Amino acid sequence: MAASPELRRLPSPAELEPCPLPAAEQSGSSSGGGEGYNTPATKESAIPAITSCPPAPRKKRRLEVSCKRRLLDLELFRVAPELMELLFRPLEDHPSPATKKRKNRCPG
């Protein structure tokens, strides 16, 4: 697909002339009193100097958790050995677990 002859036409030198620039930009002086952005230099707009440093941040106090029981609050009691034997049988009363025999997979 070829481009049309209208699109290939070059612009004339009159069409290529630069646009006129504003007077402030042509002079090249950036500190002049012209339009633009500049930093305010008055004392009212200046950041005040710090006279002293603020104190260091303090650690927050840990609140004591009331849910935990203290050691002194625990009540201990004794259980008779007969009652313990009823609840937990000694190991000698339990039958020994069956041992599995290994199968010899290799003939021979």
PDB file of C-alpha atoms in Angstrom:
ATOM      1  CA  MET A   1       0.000   0.000   0.000  1.00  0.00           C
ATOM      2  CA  ALA A   2       1.633   3.188  -1.183  1.00  0.00           C
ATOM      3  CA  ALA A   3       1.324   6.514   0.601  1.00  0.00           C
ATOM      4  CA  SER A   4      -0.704   9.188  -1.132  1.00  0.00           C
ATOM      5  CA  PRO A   5       1.158  12.158  -2.703  1.00  0.00           C
ATOM      6  CA  GLU A   6      -0.462  14.585  -0.248  1.00  0.00           C
ATOM      7  CA  LEU A   7       1.205  12.837   2.695  1.00  0.00           C
ATOM      8  CA  ARG A   8       4.664  12.821   1.050  1.00  0.00           C
ATOM      9  CA  ARG A   9       4.697  16.564   0.346  1.00  0.00           C
ATOM     10  CA  LEU A  10       7.352  18.430   2.387  1.00  0.00           C
ATOM     11  CA  PRO A  11       6.276  21.575   4.245  1.00  0.00           C
ATOM     12  CA  SER A  12       7.359  24.926   2.882  1.00  0.00           C
ATOM     13  CA  PRO A  13      10.015  26.996   4.740  1.00  0.00           C
ATOM     14  CA  ALA A  14       7.306  29.446   5.802  1.00  0.00           C
ATOM     15  CA  GLU A  15       5.543  26.639   7.618  1.00  0.00           C
ATOM     16  CA  LEU A  16       8.760  25.632   9.431  1.00  0.00           C
ATOM     17  CA  GLU A  17       9.510  29.013  11.050  1.00  0.00           C
ATOM     18  CA  PRO A  18       9.702  28.870  14.853  1.00  0.00           C
ATOM     19  CA  CYS A  19       6.956  30.339  16.993  1.00  0.00           C
ATOM     20  CA  PRO A  20       7.750  33.628  18.733  1.00  0.00           C
ATOM     21  CA  LEU A  21       8.735  33.160  22.414  1.00  0.00           C
ATOM     22  CA  PRO A  22       7.641  35.410  25.281  1.00  0.00           C
ATOM     23  CA  ALA A  23      10.072  38.201  26.202  1.00  0.00           C
ATOM     24  CA  ALA A  24      11.053  36.680  29.598  1.00  0.00           C
ATOM     25  CA  GLU A  25      12.181  33.416  28.034  1.00  0.00           C
ATOM     26  CA  GLN A  26      14.081  35.094  25.199  1.00  0.00           C
ATOM     27  CA  SER A  27      16.270  37.172  27.536  1.00  0.00           C
ATOM     28  CA  GLY A  28      17.553  34.053  29.318  1.00  0.00           C
ATOM     29  CA  SER A  29      17.431  35.572  32.808  1.00  0.00           C
ATOM     30  CA  SER A  30      15.708  33.189  35.207  1.00  0.00           C
ATOM     31  CA  SER A  31      16.008  35.401  38.294  1.00  0.00           C
ATOM     32  CA  GLY A  32      14.157  38.360  36.769  1.00  0.00           C
ATOM     33  CA  GLY A  33      10.910  39.651  38.178  1.00  0.00           C
ATOM     34  CA  GLY A  34       8.910  38.131  35.333  1.00  0.00           C
ATOM     35  CA  GLU A  35       6.264  35.471  35.517  1.00  0.00           C
ATOM     36  CA  GLY A  36       7.166  31.996  36.697  1.00  0.00           C
ATOM     37  CA  TYR A  37       7.793  30.059  39.875  1.00  0.00           C
ATOM     38  CA  ASN A  38      10.278  31.180  42.500  1.00  0.00           C
ATOM     39  CA  THR A  39      10.921  30.428  46.169  1.00  0.00           C
ATOM     40  CA  PRO A  40       9.532  32.979  48.632  1.00  0.00           C
ATOM     41  CA  ALA A  41      12.321  34.742  50.525  1.00  0.00           C
ATOM     42  CA  THR A  42      10.371  36.618  53.225  1.00  0.00           C
ATOM     43  CA  LYS A  43      10.806  35.795  56.919  1.00  0.00           C
ATOM     44  CA  GLU A  44       7.109  34.974  57.283  1.00  0.00           C
ATOM     45  CA  SER A  45       7.374  32.158  54.752  1.00  0.00           C
ATOM     46  CA  ALA A  46      10.672  30.754  56.086  1.00  0.00           C
ATOM     47  CA  ILE A  47      10.714  27.568  58.192  1.00  0.00           C
ATOM     48  CA  PRO A  48      11.510  28.493  61.813  1.00  0.00           C
ATOM     49  CA  ALA A  49      14.731  27.170  63.352  1.00  0.00           C
ATOM     50  CA  ILE A  50      14.352  24.440  65.990  1.00  0.00           C
ATOM     51  CA  THR A  51      15.495  25.626  69.408  1.00  0.00           C
ATOM     52  CA  SER A  52      15.621  22.199  71.126  1.00  0.00           C
ATOM     53  CA  CYS A  53      15.124  18.581  70.186  1.00  0.00           C
ATOM     54  CA  PRO A  54      11.924  16.812  71.218  1.00  0.00           C
ATOM     55  CA  PRO A  55      12.209  14.120  73.920  1.00  0.00           C
ATOM     56  CA  ALA A  56      12.800  10.516  72.940  1.00  0.00           C
ATOM     57  CA  PRO A  57       9.700   8.339  72.650  1.00  0.00           C
ATOM     58  CA  ARG A  58       8.902   6.263  75.715  1.00  0.00           C
ATOM     59  CA  LYS A  59       8.134   2.573  75.721  1.00  0.00           C
ATOM     60  CA  LYS A  60       4.530   1.696  76.413  1.00  0.00           C
ATOM     61  CA  ARG A  61       3.872   0.004  79.730  1.00  0.00           C
ATOM     62  CA  ARG A  62       2.787  -3.591  79.541  1.00  0.00           C
ATOM     63  CA  LEU A  63      -0.608  -4.124  81.044  1.00  0.00           C
ATOM     64  CA  GLU A  64      -0.712  -6.970  83.525  1.00  0.00           C
ATOM     65  CA  VAL A  65      -2.901  -9.740  82.238  1.00  0.00           C
ATOM     66  CA  SER A  66      -5.428 -10.729  84.865  1.00  0.00           C
ATOM     67  CA  CYS A  67      -6.377 -13.968  83.095  1.00  0.00           C
ATOM     68  CA  LYS A  68      -3.216 -15.766  84.154  1.00  0.00           C
ATOM     69  CA  ARG A  69      -3.276 -17.454  87.508  1.00  0.00           C
ATOM     70  CA  ARG A  70      -0.500 -16.836  89.894  1.00  0.00           C
ATOM     71  CA  LEU A  71       1.358 -19.718  91.518  1.00  0.00           C
ATOM     72  CA  LEU A  72       0.062 -18.774  94.955  1.00  0.00           C
ATOM     73  CA  ASP A  73      -3.549 -18.925  93.752  1.00  0.00           C
ATOM     74  CA  LEU A  74      -3.327 -22.612  92.747  1.00  0.00           C
ATOM     75  CA  GLU A  75      -4.829 -25.183  95.104  1.00  0.00           C
ATOM     76  CA  LEU A  76      -2.996 -28.498  95.183  1.00  0.00           C
ATOM     77  CA  PHE A  77      -4.563 -31.738  96.382  1.00  0.00           C
ATOM     78  CA  ARG A  78      -3.405 -35.318  96.810  1.00  0.00           C
ATOM     79  CA  VAL A  79      -4.893 -38.330  95.061  1.00  0.00           C
ATOM     80  CA  ALA A  80      -4.779 -41.767  96.616  1.00  0.00           C
ATOM     81  CA  PRO A  81      -2.567 -44.297  94.778  1.00  0.00           C
ATOM     82  CA  GLU A  82      -5.530 -46.718  94.460  1.00  0.00           C
ATOM     83  CA  LEU A  83      -7.501 -44.100  92.573  1.00  0.00           C
ATOM     84  CA  MET A  84      -4.522 -43.456  90.312  1.00  0.00           C
ATOM     85  CA  GLU A  85      -4.276 -47.197  89.554  1.00  0.00           C
ATOM     86  CA  LEU A  86      -7.947 -47.243  88.612  1.00  0.00           C
ATOM     87  CA  LEU A  87      -7.465 -44.358  86.213  1.00  0.00           C
ATOM     88  CA  PHE A  88      -4.083 -45.369  84.810  1.00  0.00           C
ATOM     89  CA  ARG A  89      -3.161 -49.025  84.575  1.00  0.00           C
ATOM     90  CA  PRO A  90       0.502 -49.930  85.091  1.00  0.00           C
ATOM     91  CA  LEU A  91       2.491 -50.894  81.986  1.00  0.00           C
ATOM     92  CA  GLU A  92       2.890 -54.521  83.056  1.00  0.00           C
ATOM     93  CA  ASP A  93      -0.876 -55.108  82.853  1.00  0.00           C
ATOM     94  CA  HIS A  94      -0.959 -54.074  79.196  1.00  0.00           C
ATOM     95  CA  PRO A  95      -0.215 -56.780  76.650  1.00  0.00           C
ATOM     96  CA  SER A  96       2.863 -56.115  74.584  1.00  0.00           C
ATOM     97  CA  PRO A  97       2.129 -54.875  71.084  1.00  0.00           C
ATOM     98  CA  ALA A  98       2.485 -57.468  68.349  1.00  0.00           C
ATOM     99  CA  THR A  99       5.717 -57.200  66.451  1.00  0.00           C
ATOM    100  CA  LYS A 100       5.473 -57.215  62.699  1.00  0.00           C
ATOM    101  CA  LYS A 101       7.547 -59.731  60.857  1.00  0.00           C
ATOM    102  CA  ARG A 102       9.523 -58.468  57.921  1.00  0.00           C
ATOM    103  CA  LYS A 103       8.797 -60.052  54.629  1.00  0.00           C
ATOM    104  CA  ASN A 104      11.850 -61.126  52.724  1.00  0.00           C
ATOM    105  CA  ARG A 105      11.297 -59.735  49.265  1.00  0.00           C
ATOM    106  CA  CYS A 106      14.515 -61.095  47.843  1.00  0.00           C
ATOM    107  CA  PRO A 107      14.338 -64.821  47.073  1.00  0.00           C
ATOM    108  CA  GLY A 108      17.270 -66.704  48.238  1.00  0.00           C
TER     109      GLY A 108
END
